Short mmCIF file of C-alpha atoms in Angstrom, two decimals:
data_model
loop_
_atom_site.label_atom_id
_atom_site.label_comp_id
_atom_site.label_asym_id
_atom_site.label_seq_id
_atom_site.Cartn_x
_atom_site.Cartn_y
_atom_site.Cartn_z
CA MET X 996 15.32 -9.18 -0.28
CA GLN X 997 11.57 -8.93 -0.86
CA THR X 998 10.51 -8.66 2.77
CA THR X 999 11.60 -6.70 5.83
CA ASP X 1000 11.21 -7.25 9.56
CA THR X 1001 10.75 -3.53 10.28
CA ILE X 1002 7.69 -1.45 9.47
CA LEU X 1003 6.45 2.08 10.02
CA LEU X 1004 2.87 2.74 11.12
CA VAL X 1005 1.23 6.11 11.72
CA ARG X 1006 -1.35 6.28 14.50
CA PRO X 1007 -4.19 8.61 13.49
CA TYR X 1008 -5.24 11.72 15.36
CA LEU X 1009 -8.38 12.79 13.49
CA PHE X 1010 -9.04 10.00 11.02
CA ARG X 1011 -12.12 10.59 8.86
CA ARG X 1012 -13.38 10.18 5.33
CA ASN X 1013 -11.16 12.34 3.13
CA GLU X 1014 -13.38 14.19 0.69
CA GLU X 1015 -10.38 15.04 -1.51
CA THR X 1016 -9.42 11.42 -2.10
CA ALA X 1017 -13.03 10.24 -2.45
CA ILE X 1018 -13.07 11.87 -5.90
CA ASN X 1019 -11.42 8.78 -7.40
CA ASN X 1020 -11.24 6.31 -4.49
CA TYR X 1021 -14.51 4.48 -4.93
CA PHE X 1022 -13.78 2.19 -1.98
CA GLN X 1023 -14.68 5.02 0.44
CA SER X 1024 -18.20 5.29 1.89
CA GLU X 1025 -20.25 8.26 2.98
CA GLU X 1026 -19.34 9.63 6.36
CA ILE X 1027 -20.90 9.38 9.79
CA PRO X 1028 -19.89 11.86 12.56
CA PRO X 1029 -16.06 12.18 12.38
CA SER X 1030 -15.56 11.82 16.13
CA LYS X 1031 -17.14 8.37 16.10
CA ILE X 1032 -15.09 7.31 13.07
CA ASN X 1033 -11.85 8.46 14.67
CA GLN X 1034 -12.52 6.62 17.90
CA THR X 1035 -13.27 3.29 16.21
CA ALA X 1036 -10.45 3.66 13.65
CA THR X 1037 -7.92 4.38 16.41
CA SER X 1038 -9.04 1.27 18.26
CA GLU X 1039 -8.67 -0.76 15.08
CA PHE X 1040 -5.20 0.70 14.53
CA ASP X 1041 -4.05 -0.09 18.07
CA ASN X 1042 -5.28 -3.67 17.79
CA PHE X 1043 -3.55 -4.11 14.41
CA ALA X 1044 -0.25 -2.70 15.72
CA SER X 1045 -0.45 -4.95 18.79
CA LEU X 1046 -1.04 -8.01 16.58
CA LEU X 1047 2.06 -7.26 14.52
CA GLN X 1048 4.21 -6.56 17.57
CA HIS X 1049 3.05 -9.76 19.25
CA ALA X 1050 4.16 -11.67 16.13
CA GLY X 1051 7.67 -10.30 16.63
CA ILE X 1052 7.58 -7.79 13.79
CA ARG X 1053 9.63 -4.69 14.58
CA THR X 1054 6.95 -1.99 14.53
CA ILE X 1055 7.74 1.72 14.67
CA VAL X 1056 4.64 3.73 15.53
CA ILE X 1057 4.56 7.47 14.86
CA GLN X 1058 1.72 9.47 16.36
CA ASP X 1059 0.04 12.02 14.11
CA ASN X 1060 0.02 15.19 16.21
CA GLY X 1061 -3.18 16.54 14.68
CA LYS X 1062 -1.72 19.96 13.85
CA HIS X 1063 -1.92 19.67 10.08
CA GLN X 1064 -5.38 18.16 9.38
CA THR X 1065 -4.06 14.97 7.77
CA PRO X 1066 -6.96 12.47 7.76
CA ASP X 1067 -5.09 9.89 5.65
CA SER X 1068 -1.79 9.85 7.56
CA ILE X 1069 -2.73 6.32 8.65
CA PHE X 1070 -1.66 5.25 5.12
CA PRO X 1071 2.10 6.08 5.00
CA ASN X 1072 2.64 3.37 2.38
CA HIS X 1073 1.49 5.89 -0.25
CA PHE X 1074 3.69 8.70 0.93
CA VAL X 1075 7.16 7.27 1.55
CA SER X 1076 9.20 4.18 0.69
CA PHE X 1077 12.61 2.95 1.78
CA HIS X 1078 15.39 1.36 -0.25
CA GLY X 1079 18.36 0.44 1.92
CA ASP X 1080 20.46 3.59 2.00
CA SER X 1081 17.77 5.87 0.55
CA ALA X 1082 14.23 7.06 1.15
CA THR X 1083 11.73 8.25 -1.45
CA LEU X 1084 8.95 10.81 -1.06
CA TYR X 1085 6.10 10.87 -3.55
CA PRO X 1086 3.81 13.47 -5.17
CA MET X 1087 0.29 13.14 -3.79
CA PHE X 1088 -2.95 13.68 -5.70
CA ALA X 1089 -4.91 15.23 -2.80
CA TYR X 1090 -3.80 18.61 -1.45
CA ASN X 1091 -4.42 17.66 2.16
CA ARG X 1092 -2.28 14.54 1.80
CA ARG X 1093 0.67 16.74 0.88
CA ARG X 1094 0.53 18.14 4.40
CA GLU X 1095 1.72 14.76 5.67
CA ARG X 1096 5.26 16.00 4.93
CA ASN X 1097 4.92 18.15 8.04
CA LEU X 1098 4.82 14.97 10.14
CA ASN X 1099 8.55 14.54 9.38
CA TYR X 1100 8.67 10.73 9.17
CA LEU X 1101 12.38 10.76 8.27
CA GLY X 1102 13.30 12.97 11.22
CA GLN X 1103 11.38 10.75 13.61
CA LEU X 1104 13.00 7.63 12.15
CA LYS X 1105 16.43 9.23 12.55
CA ILE X 1106 15.77 9.64 16.28
CA LYS X 1107 15.10 5.89 16.40
CA GLY X 1108 18.40 5.09 14.65
CA PHE X 1109 17.27 4.90 11.02
CA GLU X 1110 19.18 7.51 9.04
CA PHE X 1111 19.04 7.39 5.24
CA GLU X 1112 21.98 8.71 3.25
CA LYS X 1113 20.01 9.71 0.15
CA LEU X 1114 16.59 11.21 -0.45
CA ASN X 1115 14.66 10.92 -3.69
CA ASP X 1116 11.97 13.59 -3.52
CA TYR X 1117 9.46 13.50 -6.36
CA SER X 1118 7.04 15.91 -4.67
CA VAL X 1119 8.15 18.70 -7.03
CA TYR X 1120 6.10 16.96 -9.74
CA GLU X 1121 2.94 18.03 -7.95
CA GLU X 1122 3.47 21.44 -9.57
CA SER X 1123 3.06 19.74 -12.96
CA GLU X 1124 0.11 17.67 -11.72
CA LEU X 1125 2.04 14.43 -12.09
CA PHE X 1126 1.43 11.92 -9.32
CA LEU X 1127 2.86 8.60 -8.18
CA GLU X 1128 1.57 7.49 -4.81
CA GLY X 1129 4.33 5.28 -3.50
CA ASN X 1130 3.76 1.61 -2.88
CA GLY X 1131 0.09 2.15 -3.49
CA ALA X 1132 0.97 2.78 -7.14
CA LEU X 1133 4.13 0.66 -7.34
CA ILE X 1134 4.10 -3.10 -6.74
CA LEU X 1135 7.81 -3.76 -6.37
CA ASP X 1136 9.54 -7.06 -6.95
CA ARG X 1137 12.67 -5.95 -5.13
CA VAL X 1138 14.60 -9.14 -5.91
CA HIS X 1139 14.05 -9.20 -9.67
CA ARG X 1140 13.81 -5.39 -10.01
CA ILE X 1141 10.36 -5.32 -11.61
CA ALA X 1142 7.73 -2.67 -10.86
CA TYR X 1143 4.10 -3.52 -11.66
CA ILE X 1144 2.13 -0.30 -12.13
CA SER X 1145 -1.57 0.20 -12.84
CA LEU X 1146 -2.08 3.67 -14.35
CA SER X 1147 -4.57 6.06 -12.78
CA ASP X 1148 -4.94 9.68 -11.68
CA ARG X 1149 -2.52 8.73 -8.90
CA ALA X 1150 0.00 6.85 -11.03
CA HIS X 1151 1.18 8.71 -14.13
CA GLU X 1152 3.16 6.76 -16.67
CA ASN X 1153 5.95 9.29 -17.25
CA LEU X 1154 6.69 9.57 -13.56
CA ALA X 1155 6.52 5.81 -13.08
CA ILE X 1156 9.20 5.43 -15.77
CA ILE X 1157 11.33 8.11 -14.09
CA PHE X 1158 11.09 6.21 -10.80
CA CYS X 1159 12.07 2.95 -12.51
CA ASN X 1160 15.04 4.55 -14.24
CA ASP X 1161 16.22 6.15 -11.00
CA HIS X 1162 15.86 2.98 -8.94
CA GLY X 1163 16.80 0.34 -11.51
CA TYR X 1164 13.43 -1.33 -12.08
CA GLU X 1165 11.81 -2.70 -15.22
CA PRO X 1166 8.34 -1.12 -15.51
CA VAL X 1167 5.40 -3.39 -16.31
CA ILE X 1168 2.61 -0.90 -16.96
CA PHE X 1169 -1.07 -1.73 -17.38
CA GLN X 1170 -4.56 -0.44 -16.65
CA SER X 1171 -7.07 -1.92 -14.22
CA PHE X 1172 -10.76 -1.22 -13.65
CA HIS X 1173 -13.62 -2.19 -11.37
CA GLN X 1174 -17.38 -1.81 -11.31
CA PHE X 1175 -18.85 1.15 -9.45
CA ASP X 1176 -22.45 2.32 -9.91
CA ALA X 1177 -22.73 0.07 -12.98
CA GLN X 1178 -19.73 1.79 -14.58
CA LEU X 1179 -16.13 0.75 -15.10
CA LYS X 1180 -13.81 2.99 -13.07
CA PRO X 1181 -10.00 2.94 -12.93
CA ILE X 1182 -8.59 1.36 -9.78
CA PHE X 1183 -6.85 4.20 -8.02
CA HIS X 1184 -3.95 2.13 -6.60
CA SER X 1185 -2.24 -0.98 -7.93
CA ASN X 1186 -2.10 -2.50 -4.45
CA MET X 1187 -5.87 -2.76 -4.29
CA MET X 1188 -5.83 -5.61 -6.82
CA THR X 1189 -2.28 -7.01 -6.60
CA SER X 1190 -0.08 -8.18 -3.75
CA LEU X 1191 3.42 -9.52 -4.31
CA GLY X 1192 5.31 -11.73 -1.89
CA THR X 1193 8.64 -13.53 -2.04
CA HIS X 1194 7.21 -16.55 -3.83
CA PHE X 1195 3.59 -15.64 -4.56
CA CYS X 1196 1.35 -13.06 -6.21
CA VAL X 1197 -2.28 -12.39 -5.37
CA ILE X 1198 -3.95 -10.75 -8.35
CA CYS X 1199 -7.42 -9.99 -9.72
CA TRP X 1200 -7.20 -10.75 -13.45
CA ASP X 1201 -10.82 -9.63 -13.95
CA CYS X 1202 -9.68 -6.06 -13.28
CA ILE X 1203 -7.37 -6.11 -16.32
CA PRO X 1204 -9.41 -6.12 -19.55
CA ASP X 1205 -6.37 -6.02 -21.86
CA ILE X 1206 -5.47 -9.65 -22.61
CA ASP X 1207 -1.99 -8.70 -23.85
CA ALA X 1208 -1.32 -6.90 -20.56
CA ARG X 1209 -2.45 -9.98 -18.63
CA ILE X 1210 -0.11 -12.19 -20.64
CA LYS X 1211 2.82 -9.83 -20.09
CA ILE X 1212 2.24 -9.74 -16.33
CA GLU X 1213 1.74 -13.50 -16.13
CA GLN X 1214 4.95 -14.15 -18.06
CA ARG X 1215 6.93 -11.99 -15.62
CA LEU X 1216 5.36 -13.75 -12.64
CA ILE X 1217 6.06 -17.21 -14.03
CA LYS X 1218 9.62 -16.26 -14.97
CA THR X 1219 10.25 -15.05 -11.42
CA ASN X 1220 8.76 -18.23 -9.90
CA LYS X 1221 5.72 -16.64 -8.27
CA GLU X 1222 2.79 -18.87 -7.36
CA ILE X 1223 -0.22 -17.02 -8.76
CA ILE X 1224 -3.32 -16.83 -6.56
CA THR X 1225 -6.27 -15.45 -8.47
CA ILE X 1226 -8.94 -13.51 -6.60
CA SER X 1227 -12.34 -12.42 -7.89
CA MET X 1228 -13.60 -8.89 -8.35
CA GLU X 1229 -15.80 -9.36 -5.29
CA GLN X 1230 -12.84 -10.50 -3.20
CA MET X 1231 -10.87 -7.51 -4.43
CA HIS X 1232 -13.68 -5.26 -3.19
CA GLN X 1233 -13.28 -6.96 0.20
CA PHE X 1234 -9.61 -5.82 0.18
CA ALA X 1235 -8.21 -9.30 -0.51
CA GLY X 1236 -5.66 -7.74 -2.87
CA ASN X 1237 -4.41 -5.39 -0.15
CA MET X 1238 -2.23 -7.73 1.90
CA ASP X 1239 1.48 -7.70 2.71
CA GLU X 1240 4.20 -10.23 3.44
CA ILE X 1241 6.44 -9.27 6.37
CA LYS X 1242 8.90 -11.32 8.42
CA ASN X 1243 9.52 -11.13 12.14
CA LYS X 1244 12.84 -10.66 13.91
CA ASN X 1245 13.49 -14.42 13.69
CA GLY X 1246 12.94 -14.42 9.92
CA HIS X 1247 9.57 -16.17 9.99
CA PRO X 1248 7.20 -14.88 7.25
CA PHE X 1249 3.72 -13.55 7.94
CA ILE X 1250 1.03 -12.45 5.51
CA CYS X 1251 -0.90 -9.55 6.98
CA MET X 1252 -4.41 -8.54 5.96
CA SER X 1253 -7.71 -7.38 7.35
CA THR X 1254 -10.31 -9.75 8.76
CA ARG X 1255 -12.65 -8.64 5.99
CA ALA X 1256 -10.07 -9.76 3.40
CA PHE X 1257 -9.36 -13.00 5.28
CA ASP X 1258 -13.05 -13.89 5.48
CA SER X 1259 -13.46 -13.35 1.72
CA LEU X 1260 -10.81 -15.94 0.85
CA THR X 1261 -11.75 -19.51 0.04
CA THR X 1262 -10.36 -22.40 2.05
CA SER X 1263 -8.07 -23.40 -0.82
CA GLN X 1264 -6.75 -19.84 -1.18
CA LYS X 1265 -5.95 -19.75 2.53
CA ILE X 1266 -4.16 -23.08 2.31
CA ILE X 1267 -2.02 -21.86 -0.60
CA LEU X 1268 -1.19 -18.57 1.11
CA SER X 1269 -0.33 -20.41 4.34
CA ARG X 1270 2.46 -22.19 2.49
CA HIS X 1271 4.13 -18.79 2.13
CA GLY X 1272 3.63 -17.47 5.65
CA MET X 1273 1.41 -17.49 8.70
CA LEU X 1274 -1.79 -15.57 8.03
CA LEU X 1275 -2.37 -12.62 10.35
CA HIS X 1276 -5.56 -10.61 10.23
CA ALA X 1277 -7.27 -7.93 12.26
CA PRO X 1278 -10.61 -6.12 11.95
CA LEU X 1279 -10.13 -2.85 10.03
CA TYR X 1280 -13.75 -2.31 9.02
CA ASN X 1281 -13.98 1.42 9.74
CA ILE X 1282 -10.55 2.21 8.31
CA GLU X 1283 -11.53 0.36 5.15
CA LYS X 1284 -15.03 1.79 4.92
CA PHE X 1285 -14.18 5.45 5.38
CA GLY X 1286 -10.51 5.53 4.37
CA GLY X 1287 -10.80 3.27 1.34
CA GLY X 1288 -7.57 1.46 2.24
CA SER X 1289 -6.62 -1.60 4.24
CA ALA X 1290 -3.66 -3.40 5.83
CA ARG X 1291 -1.14 -2.95 3.01
CA CYS X 1292 -1.85 0.78 2.81
CA MET X 1293 -1.12 1.12 6.54
CA ILE X 1294 2.30 -0.56 6.36
CA ALA X 1295 5.38 1.33 5.18
CA GLU X 1296 8.13 -1.27 4.92
CA VAL X 1297 11.46 -0.01 6.28
CA PHE X 1298 14.23 -1.51 4.15
CA TYR X 1299 17.37 -0.22 5.83
CA LYS X 1300 21.11 -0.40 5.04
CA ASN X 1301 21.70 -4.07 4.32
CA TYR X 1302 18.40 -4.56 2.50
#
């Protein structure tokens, strides 16, 4: 199945702009006093979690305890993924993101009844400076076993192929770029410009200059019966590519995004997306501005046992 009704969120303790990730995450802005950022980001998080819970989505919230100085723990989607009977941990580009392992997500999930039989731990590749940042780097079509991967400093090709071989996915590898200070810069995570649902794909073709790569991706999407929703570069910069399809406990699909992303969509795009699920959005302005990530980055989908 492509979607789950159970998600993991991490409530921040000292959220702030992470200077280590800002090196190649050009979506992050300069910082204001950290205490003010943390207060507003925590309020945004609580409102987002409440919205999802009210929709009937099973939401597991883990509180960052603040002991390990992990400003990006609010984005567990990059750090861990779940695959039925197994969990996967990923090698992280930023040193301070590696400290998120101390938060022991798997141990806390076990207490709540989610125990995974196998663990795929790729963090050892950090020693070789090879990185693959989870479902930020990997856009997984879980039904058709295809992984769409945009290469960057946080998504190395060799490691992406290792992941695909280990998990039984066909890799579709490409490069994507966006404008920053009048220069083309690699997009640091695939999920900033692509979102894949059960029957749709939101994608920014303008980010992919290689026509052959576009054709290859489009062929896979058409073959797997995805309705393609094209967004502009400007919409991508408003986090319109960073959305996620989730279902609630009754099996009803929802498409979750930030209010900033929702407001950037055209009426026709909203109508098309609404055919695939009810649109849910919440204001995440400070999380987006200083963290450089949005709704999809905050959601770690828990595929457990029968998924």
